[in-house]
Amino acid sequence: MIPAIRGTHDILPGEVERWQHVEAVARRVFERYGYAEVRTPVIEKEELFSKGTGETTDIVQKEMYAFTDKGGERITLRPEATPSLVRVFVEHSLEQAMAVPKIYLIGPMFRYERPQKGRYRQFHQLDVEVFGVSDPAIDAEILDLAWTLVTDLGISGIELVINSVGCAACRPAFSAALIAALGEDVAKLCADCQRRATTNPLRIFDCKVPQDQPVIDTLPHSVDYLCASCTQHFDTVVKHLGVYGIPYRLSHRLVRGLDYYTRTTFEILGGNIGAQNAILGGGRYDGLVKQLGGPDRVGIGFAAGIERLVLAMPEQAGTANRKPVFVAAMGETARDAALALLRDLRRAGLEAHMEYEGRSIKSQMKRADRLKAVVALILGDNELASGVVAVKNMKTSEQTLVPRDVVLEHVARMVALD
Ligand code: HAM
């Protein structure tokens, strides 16, 4: 046996229905807010993420599944969707093609992380992005969309956490303030943080090393260093959240682990799923489209981890609601009539099964039980001769003879009433 790769998962019947439920609810919610689906390749040029996600992020430095292909090109399995969707926006001029470029993507992402509950090497995201709208009303709309997605899935015990990390104008002053506040203490921090202090001091807030936390707790907060327009933007986002009636908590540590964020950043945490409890995360990225070679357009979006949504959903959500019908045949002649009945049931939109191995009626009915059939239709020579089908209600074991020409309607009614 050659097992699956560590950190990857097969999604089997029994669980796949919960995934289908998440995807169906998500599509309905996204479409209500005006988003259209796009599908992009799983492989992209490595450069898209080293430039987009950012050279100083853990994703680019440690986690990419990157390789040189047979043509000598540096390729990577996508670790996130945002740079791909920015590429799509630019490459296909969505600004011209769509009234408002609002797009979503559902698919697998790949990060070489240490696997644990809720953290995998191949995982799946629902990602939404909107381009070209700077008004803070769109930030609040995105937050409302994220909140609606999670609550429509019946997930409880959740918390929306927000922050503002400023813009290109006010970030340098905040970075300088961080360095000044760290002073000599920088030497006490872990090797990663010492590197972050020189490459991108904001990243220090991502640090999970327990010994570093007392120092990090004393650092200044980005919201205290915002320029006037970032302050006004953030105040308006918060005011709009009040209009939507969405509760939130401000967290100055929420800088998010990707380099492109400007102004609003957010996560929804909770759902009682253990240590990896960020159900979704996102924010504004006003410089990214230009940085990736596009026009100077702003953007905002978020991505939710499907595995985490599935974990956090109530147990009964998305369970299969199948109502199989079983056709049993006694004898060779009846078998042909049974096959025609099987075909008609399926054409009428019902889930129908038959046992092909020509076993006894007893073992056929056992199979019907294992399939959890709601109705069994039994055809033998006698039924054929009289133009009827024996219809057995598998729950009550009640059996009646129904004329063949009305049996489809009869069974459809029984299935609907079950
Ligand atoms: P992210 O915070 O890296 O953001 O990932 C978003 C979500 O994906 C997380 O909150 C989590 O639910 C899920 N996730 C991330 N890594 C893993 C993993 N290894 N295993 C399982 N689930 C995981 C982004 O990816 C940004 N592109 C979000 C965004 C969109 N920002 C703006 N637009």
Coordinates of C-alpha atoms and ligand atoms in Angstrom, one line a residue:
M1 CA 0.0 0.0 0.0
I2 CA 1.3 3.4 -0.9
P3 CA -0.3 5.9 1.5
A4 CA -1.4 9.4 0.9
I5 CA 1.2 12.2 1.4
R6 CA 1.5 13.6 5.0
G7 CA -0.7 16.6 5.5
T8 CA -3.1 15.6 2.7
H9 CA -6.5 14.0 3.0
D10 CA -9.0 11.9 1.0
I11 CA -12.5 13.2 1.5
L12 CA -14.8 10.2 1.6
P13 CA -18.6 9.6 1.4
G14 CA -20.1 10.5 4.7
E15 CA -17.8 13.6 5.0
V16 CA -18.0 14.8 1.4
E17 CA -21.6 15.8 1.9
R18 CA -20.5 18.4 4.5
W19 CA -18.0 19.8 1.9
Q20 CA -20.8 19.9 -0.7
H21 CA -23.0 21.7 1.8
V22 CA -20.2 24.3 2.5
E23 CA -19.7 24.9 -1.2
A24 CA -23.4 25.2 -2.0
V25 CA -24.0 27.7 0.9
A26 CA -20.9 29.7 -0.1
R27 CA -21.9 29.9 -3.7
R28 CA -25.4 31.1 -2.7
V29 CA -24.0 33.7 -0.3
F30 CA -21.3 35.0 -2.8
E31 CA -23.8 35.3 -5.6
R32 CA -26.2 37.3 -3.3
Y33 CA -23.4 39.9 -2.9
G34 CA -22.7 40.0 -6.6
Y35 CA -19.6 37.8 -6.9
A36 CA -18.9 35.6 -10.0
E37 CA -16.8 32.4 -9.9
V38 CA -13.4 32.1 -11.6
R39 CA -11.2 29.0 -11.8
T40 CA -7.5 29.3 -12.2
P41 CA -4.6 26.9 -12.5
V42 CA -3.1 25.3 -9.4
I43 CA 0.4 25.9 -10.8
E44 CA 1.7 29.4 -11.3
K45 CA 5.0 31.1 -11.8
E46 CA 6.9 31.2 -8.5
E47 CA 7.5 34.9 -9.0
L48 CA 3.8 35.7 -8.7
F49 CA 3.9 34.7 -5.0
S50 CA 7.4 35.8 -4.1
K51 CA 6.4 39.3 -5.4
G52 CA 2.7 39.1 -4.4
T53 CA 2.5 37.2 -1.1
G54 CA 5.9 38.8 -0.2
E55 CA 9.6 37.8 0.2
T56 CA 9.4 38.3 4.0
T57 CA 6.5 36.0 4.6
D58 CA 6.8 32.5 6.1
I59 CA 4.8 31.3 3.1
V60 CA 7.4 32.3 0.6
Q61 CA 10.4 31.7 2.8
K62 CA 9.5 28.3 4.1
E63 CA 6.3 26.8 2.8
M64 CA 6.0 26.9 -1.0
Y65 CA 5.9 23.7 -3.1
A66 CA 8.2 25.2 -5.7
F67 CA 10.2 23.4 -8.3
T68 CA 11.9 23.8 -11.7
D69 CA 9.9 22.2 -14.5
K70 CA 11.3 20.2 -17.4
G71 CA 11.5 23.4 -19.4
G72 CA 13.7 25.1 -16.7
E73 CA 10.9 27.4 -15.4
R74 CA 10.4 28.0 -11.7
I75 CA 6.8 26.9 -10.9
T76 CA 4.9 26.6 -7.6
L77 CA 1.7 25.0 -6.4
R78 CA -0.3 28.0 -5.3
P79 CA -0.1 28.7 -1.5
E80 CA -3.0 31.1 -1.6
A81 CA -5.4 32.6 -4.2
T82 CA -5.0 36.4 -4.0
P83 CA -2.0 36.8 -6.3
S84 CA -3.7 34.5 -8.8
L85 CA -6.9 36.5 -8.7
V86 CA -5.0 39.8 -9.1
R87 CA -3.3 38.2 -12.1
V88 CA -6.7 37.3 -13.5
F89 CA -8.0 40.8 -12.9
V90 CA -5.1 42.3 -14.8
E91 CA -4.5 39.6 -17.5
H92 CA -8.2 39.5 -18.6
S93 CA -8.9 43.2 -18.0
L94 CA -11.9 42.4 -15.7
E95 CA -12.3 46.1 -15.1
Q96 CA -13.7 46.4 -18.7
A97 CA -15.4 43.0 -18.7
M98 CA -17.4 43.3 -15.5
A99 CA -19.5 46.1 -14.1
V100 CA -17.9 45.6 -10.7
P101 CA -15.0 43.2 -10.6
K102 CA -16.1 40.9 -7.7
I103 CA -14.8 37.4 -8.1
Y104 CA -14.5 34.2 -6.0
L105 CA -12.6 31.0 -6.3
I106 CA -13.0 27.6 -4.6
G107 CA -10.0 25.3 -4.7
P108 CA -7.0 23.6 -3.1
M109 CA -3.9 25.5 -1.8
F110 CA -0.5 24.1 -0.8
R111 CA 1.8 25.0 2.0
Y112 CA 4.6 22.9 3.5
E113 CA 3.5 23.5 7.1
R114 CA 3.7 21.2 10.1
P115 CA 0.4 19.3 9.9
Q116 CA -1.9 19.3 12.9
K117 CA -5.7 19.5 13.5
G118 CA -7.0 22.2 11.2
R119 CA -3.6 22.7 9.4
Y120 CA -2.7 20.7 6.4
R121 CA -0.3 20.8 3.4
Q122 CA -3.0 20.6 0.9
F123 CA -6.0 22.5 2.1
H124 CA -8.9 24.2 0.5
Q125 CA -10.1 27.8 0.4
L126 CA -13.1 29.8 -0.5
D127 CA -11.6 33.1 -1.6
V128 CA -13.4 36.3 -2.6
E129 CA -11.9 39.5 -4.0
V130 CA -13.2 42.9 -5.1
F131 CA -11.2 45.4 -7.1
G132 CA -11.2 49.1 -7.7
V133 CA -13.4 50.3 -4.7
S134 CA -11.7 52.4 -2.1
D135 CA -14.8 53.5 -0.1
P136 CA -14.7 52.0 3.4
A137 CA -18.3 50.8 2.7
I138 CA -16.8 47.9 0.7
D139 CA -14.6 46.9 3.6
A140 CA -17.8 46.7 5.8
E141 CA -19.7 44.8 3.0
I142 CA -16.8 42.2 2.8
L143 CA -17.0 41.8 6.6
D144 CA -20.7 41.4 6.4
L145 CA -20.3 38.8 3.7
A146 CA -17.7 36.9 5.7
W147 CA -19.9 37.0 8.8
T148 CA -23.0 35.9 6.8
L149 CA -21.0 33.0 5.3
V150 CA -20.0 31.7 8.7
T151 CA -23.4 32.2 10.4
D152 CA -25.3 30.7 7.4
L153 CA -23.3 27.6 7.9
G154 CA -24.6 27.5 11.5
I155 CA -21.2 28.0 13.0
S156 CA -21.4 29.4 16.5
G157 CA -18.9 30.7 19.1
I158 CA -17.2 33.0 16.6
E159 CA -15.5 36.4 17.0
L160 CA -14.7 39.0 14.3
V161 CA -11.3 40.6 15.0
I162 CA -10.2 43.7 13.1
N163 CA -7.2 46.1 12.8
S164 CA -5.7 48.7 10.5
V165 CA -2.1 48.3 9.4
G166 CA -2.0 51.7 7.6
C167 CA -0.8 52.5 4.1
A168 CA 2.5 53.2 2.3
A169 CA 2.4 56.7 3.6
C170 CA 2.1 55.9 7.4
R171 CA 3.7 52.5 7.5
P172 CA 7.4 53.8 7.5
A173 CA 6.7 55.8 10.7
F174 CA 5.2 52.8 12.4
S175 CA 8.0 50.5 11.4
A176 CA 10.5 53.1 12.7
A177 CA 8.5 53.3 16.0
L178 CA 8.6 49.5 16.3
I179 CA 12.4 49.5 15.9
A180 CA 12.8 52.4 18.3
A181 CA 10.6 50.6 20.9
L182 CA 12.5 47.4 20.5
G183 CA 15.8 49.1 21.1
E184 CA 18.3 46.7 22.8
D185 CA 15.5 44.1 23.4
V186 CA 15.8 43.0 19.7
A187 CA 18.7 40.8 20.8
K188 CA 16.4 38.9 23.2
L189 CA 14.0 37.9 20.4
C190 CA 14.1 34.7 18.4
A191 CA 16.2 34.4 15.2
D192 CA 13.1 34.9 13.0
C193 CA 12.2 38.1 14.8
Q194 CA 15.7 39.5 14.6
R195 CA 15.5 38.9 10.9
R196 CA 12.0 40.5 10.8
A197 CA 13.3 43.5 12.6
T198 CA 15.5 44.3 9.6
T199 CA 13.3 43.1 6.7
N200 CA 9.7 43.9 7.8
P201 CA 9.3 44.8 11.5
L202 CA 5.5 44.4 11.3
R203 CA 6.0 40.7 10.9
I204 CA 7.2 40.5 14.5
F205 CA 3.6 40.5 15.6
D206 CA 3.2 37.1 13.8
C207 CA 5.7 35.5 16.3
K208 CA 4.4 32.6 18.3
V209 CA 7.5 31.9 20.4
P210 CA 6.4 32.2 24.0
Q211 CA 9.7 33.8 25.3
D212 CA 9.2 36.7 22.8
Q213 CA 5.8 37.6 23.9
P214 CA 6.6 39.8 26.9
V215 CA 8.7 42.1 24.6
I216 CA 6.1 42.0 21.8
D217 CA 3.3 43.0 24.3
T218 CA 5.1 46.3 25.0
L219 CA 5.4 47.3 21.3
P220 CA 3.3 50.3 19.9
H221 CA 0.1 49.7 18.0
S222 CA -0.4 50.4 14.3
V223 CA -3.7 52.2 14.9
D224 CA -1.9 54.9 16.9
Y225 CA 0.4 55.7 13.8
L226 CA -2.2 55.9 11.1
C227 CA -2.2 58.9 8.8
A228 CA -5.4 61.1 8.7
S229 CA -6.9 59.3 5.7
C230 CA -6.2 55.8 7.1
T231 CA -7.7 56.9 10.5
Q232 CA -10.8 58.2 8.7
H233 CA -11.1 55.0 6.6
F234 CA -10.9 52.8 9.7
D235 CA -13.3 54.9 11.7
T236 CA -15.8 54.6 8.9
V237 CA -15.4 50.8 8.5
V238 CA -16.1 50.5 12.3
K239 CA -19.1 52.8 12.0
H240 CA -20.6 50.8 9.1
L241 CA -20.1 47.6 11.2
G242 CA -22.4 49.2 13.7
V243 CA -25.0 49.7 10.9
Y244 CA -24.7 46.1 10.0
G245 CA -25.0 45.1 13.6
I246 CA -21.9 42.9 13.5
P247 CA -19.9 42.6 16.8
Y248 CA -16.2 42.9 16.6
R249 CA -13.0 43.2 18.7
L250 CA -10.1 45.4 17.8
S251 CA -6.7 43.6 18.0
H252 CA -3.5 45.6 17.4
R253 CA -1.6 42.3 16.9
L254 CA -3.6 41.3 13.8
V255 CA -1.1 42.3 11.1
R256 CA -1.7 39.0 9.2
G257 CA 1.1 36.9 7.8
L258 CA 1.1 38.2 4.2
D259 CA 3.0 41.3 3.0
Y260 CA 0.4 43.0 0.8
Y261 CA -2.1 44.2 3.4
T262 CA -2.9 47.9 3.8
R263 CA -5.5 49.5 6.1
T264 CA -8.2 47.0 7.1
T265 CA -7.2 43.5 8.3
F266 CA -9.5 41.0 9.8
E267 CA -10.1 37.4 10.9
I268 CA -13.0 35.4 12.1
L269 CA -11.9 33.2 15.0
G270 CA -13.6 30.4 17.0
G271 CA -16.1 27.7 16.2
N272 CA -14.6 25.5 18.9
I273 CA -12.1 23.8 16.5
G274 CA -8.9 23.8 18.6
A275 CA -5.7 25.7 18.3
Q276 CA -5.9 26.5 14.5
N277 CA -9.1 28.5 15.0
A278 CA -8.8 31.2 12.3
I279 CA -11.8 30.2 10.2
L280 CA -11.1 33.0 7.7
G281 CA -8.8 36.0 7.2
G282 CA -8.4 38.8 4.8
G283 CA -7.9 42.5 4.3
R284 CA -7.3 45.4 2.0
Y285 CA -4.3 45.4 -0.4
D286 CA -4.2 48.8 -2.1
G287 CA -0.8 48.5 -3.7
L288 CA -0.8 44.8 -4.9
V289 CA -2.4 45.2 -8.3
K290 CA 0.2 47.8 -9.3
Q291 CA 3.0 45.9 -7.8
L292 CA 2.1 42.9 -9.9
G293 CA 2.3 44.9 -13.1
G294 CA -1.4 46.1 -13.3
P295 CA -3.0 49.5 -13.2
D296 CA -3.1 51.4 -9.9
R297 CA -6.2 49.8 -8.4
V298 CA -7.1 48.9 -4.9
G299 CA -8.5 45.6 -3.7
I300 CA -9.9 43.8 -0.7
G301 CA -10.9 40.2 0.0
F302 CA -10.7 37.2 2.3
A303 CA -10.2 33.5 2.3
A304 CA -11.9 30.9 4.5
G305 CA -10.4 27.4 5.0
I306 CA -13.0 24.8 4.0
E307 CA -11.5 22.2 6.4
R308 CA -12.0 24.6 9.3
L309 CA -15.6 25.4 8.2
V310 CA -16.4 21.7 8.0
L311 CA -14.9 21.1 11.4
A312 CA -16.8 24.1 12.9
M313 CA -20.2 23.3 11.4
P314 CA -22.9 21.7 13.6
E315 CA -22.8 17.9 13.4
Q316 CA -26.2 17.5 11.6
A317 CA -25.4 20.1 8.9
G318 CA -24.8 18.8 5.4
T319 CA -25.7 15.2 6.1
A320 CA -26.8 13.2 3.1
N321 CA -30.5 13.1 2.5
R322 CA -30.6 10.2 0.0
K323 CA -33.7 8.1 -0.6
P324 CA -32.7 5.1 -2.7
V325 CA -35.1 2.8 -4.4
F326 CA -34.2 -0.9 -4.8
V327 CA -35.4 -3.1 -7.7
A328 CA -35.4 -6.9 -7.1
A329 CA -35.9 -9.4 -9.8
M330 CA -36.9 -13.1 -9.6
G331 CA -36.0 -15.1 -12.7
E332 CA -34.5 -14.3 -16.1
T333 CA -37.6 -12.8 -17.8
A334 CA -38.4 -10.6 -14.9
R335 CA -34.8 -9.4 -15.0
D336 CA -35.2 -7.6 -18.3
A337 CA -38.4 -5.9 -17.1
A338 CA -36.6 -5.0 -13.9
L339 CA -33.8 -3.3 -15.9
A340 CA -36.3 -1.3 -17.8
L341 CA -37.9 -0.3 -14.5
L342 CA -34.5 0.7 -13.1
R343 CA -33.9 2.9 -16.2
D344 CA -37.4 4.6 -15.8
L345 CA -36.8 5.3 -12.1
R346 CA -33.5 7.0 -12.8
R347 CA -35.0 8.9 -15.7
A348 CA -37.7 10.1 -13.4
G349 CA -35.0 11.6 -11.1
L350 CA -34.9 8.9 -8.4
E351 CA -31.8 7.2 -7.0
A352 CA -32.3 3.5 -8.0
H353 CA -30.3 0.3 -7.5
M354 CA -30.4 -3.3 -8.5
E355 CA -28.4 -6.4 -7.7
Y356 CA -26.7 -7.7 -10.8
E357 CA -25.2 -10.9 -9.5
G358 CA -28.4 -12.9 -9.8
R359 CA -28.7 -13.8 -6.1
S360 CA -31.7 -15.1 -4.2
I361 CA -34.5 -12.8 -3.4
K362 CA -33.5 -13.0 0.2
S363 CA -30.0 -11.7 -0.5
Q364 CA -31.3 -9.1 -2.8
M365 CA -33.5 -7.7 0.0
K366 CA -30.5 -7.8 2.4
R367 CA -28.7 -5.6 -0.1
A368 CA -31.7 -3.3 -0.2
D369 CA -31.4 -3.0 3.6
R370 CA -27.7 -2.2 3.5
L371 CA -28.4 0.5 0.9
K372 CA -31.0 1.9 3.3
A373 CA -33.6 1.8 0.5
V374 CA -36.9 3.5 1.3
V375 CA -38.8 1.4 -1.2
A376 CA -38.1 -2.0 -2.8
L377 CA -39.8 -2.9 -6.1
I378 CA -40.1 -6.7 -6.6
L379 CA -40.7 -8.2 -10.1
G380 CA -41.3 -11.9 -10.7
D381 CA -43.1 -14.0 -13.3
N382 CA -46.4 -13.6 -11.6
E383 CA -46.1 -9.8 -11.4
L384 CA -45.1 -9.6 -15.0
A385 CA -48.1 -11.8 -16.1
S386 CA -50.5 -9.5 -14.3
G387 CA -48.8 -6.2 -15.3
V388 CA -48.1 -5.2 -11.7
V389 CA -45.1 -4.5 -9.4
A390 CA -44.9 -5.5 -5.8
V391 CA -44.0 -2.3 -3.9
K392 CA -42.6 -2.7 -0.4
N393 CA -42.3 0.1 2.1
M394 CA -39.0 -0.8 3.7
K395 CA -39.7 1.0 6.9
T396 CA -43.2 -0.5 7.6
S397 CA -42.6 -3.7 5.6
E398 CA -46.1 -3.1 4.1
Q399 CA -46.3 -4.5 0.6
T400 CA -48.9 -3.6 -2.1
L401 CA -49.4 -4.5 -5.8
V402 CA -49.2 -1.4 -8.0
P403 CA -50.0 -1.4 -11.8
R404 CA -46.7 -1.1 -13.8
D405 CA -48.0 2.0 -15.7
V406 CA -48.5 4.1 -12.6
V407 CA -45.7 2.7 -10.5
L408 CA -43.3 5.6 -11.1
E409 CA -45.7 8.2 -9.8
H410 CA -46.6 5.9 -6.9
V411 CA -42.9 5.4 -5.9
A412 CA -42.1 9.1 -6.4
R413 CA -44.9 9.9 -3.9
M414 CA -43.6 7.4 -1.4
V415 CA -40.1 8.8 -1.6
A416 CA -41.4 12.4 -1.3
L417 CA -43.4 11.5 1.8
D418 CA -40.6 9.6 3.5
Ligands
HAM1 P1 -4.5 33.2 5.1 O1 -4.8 33.8 6.5 O2 -3.1 32.7 4.8 O3 -5.0 34.3 4.1 O4 -5.5 32.0 4.9 C1 -6.9 32.1 4.9 C2 -7.5 30.9 5.6 O5 -7.1 29.7 5.0 C3 -7.1 30.7 7.1 O6 -7.9 31.6 8.0 C4 -7.4 29.3 7.3 O7 -8.8 29.1 7.5 C5 -7.1 28.7 6.0 N1 -5.7 28.1 6.0 C6 -4.6 28.7 5.8 N2 -3.5 27.8 5.9 C7 -4.1 26.6 6.1 C8 -3.6 25.3 6.3 N3 -2.3 25.0 6.2 N4 -4.4 24.3 6.6 C9 -5.8 24.5 6.6 N5 -6.3 25.7 6.4 C10 -5.5 26.8 6.2 C11 -4.9 34.1 2.7 O8 -4.6 33.1 2.2 C12 -5.2 35.3 1.9 N6 -5.1 35.1 0.5 C13 -6.7 35.8 2.2 C14 -7.0 37.0 1.5 C15 -7.8 37.1 0.4 N7 -6.7 38.3 1.8 C16 -7.2 39.1 0.8 N8 -7.9 38.4 0.0

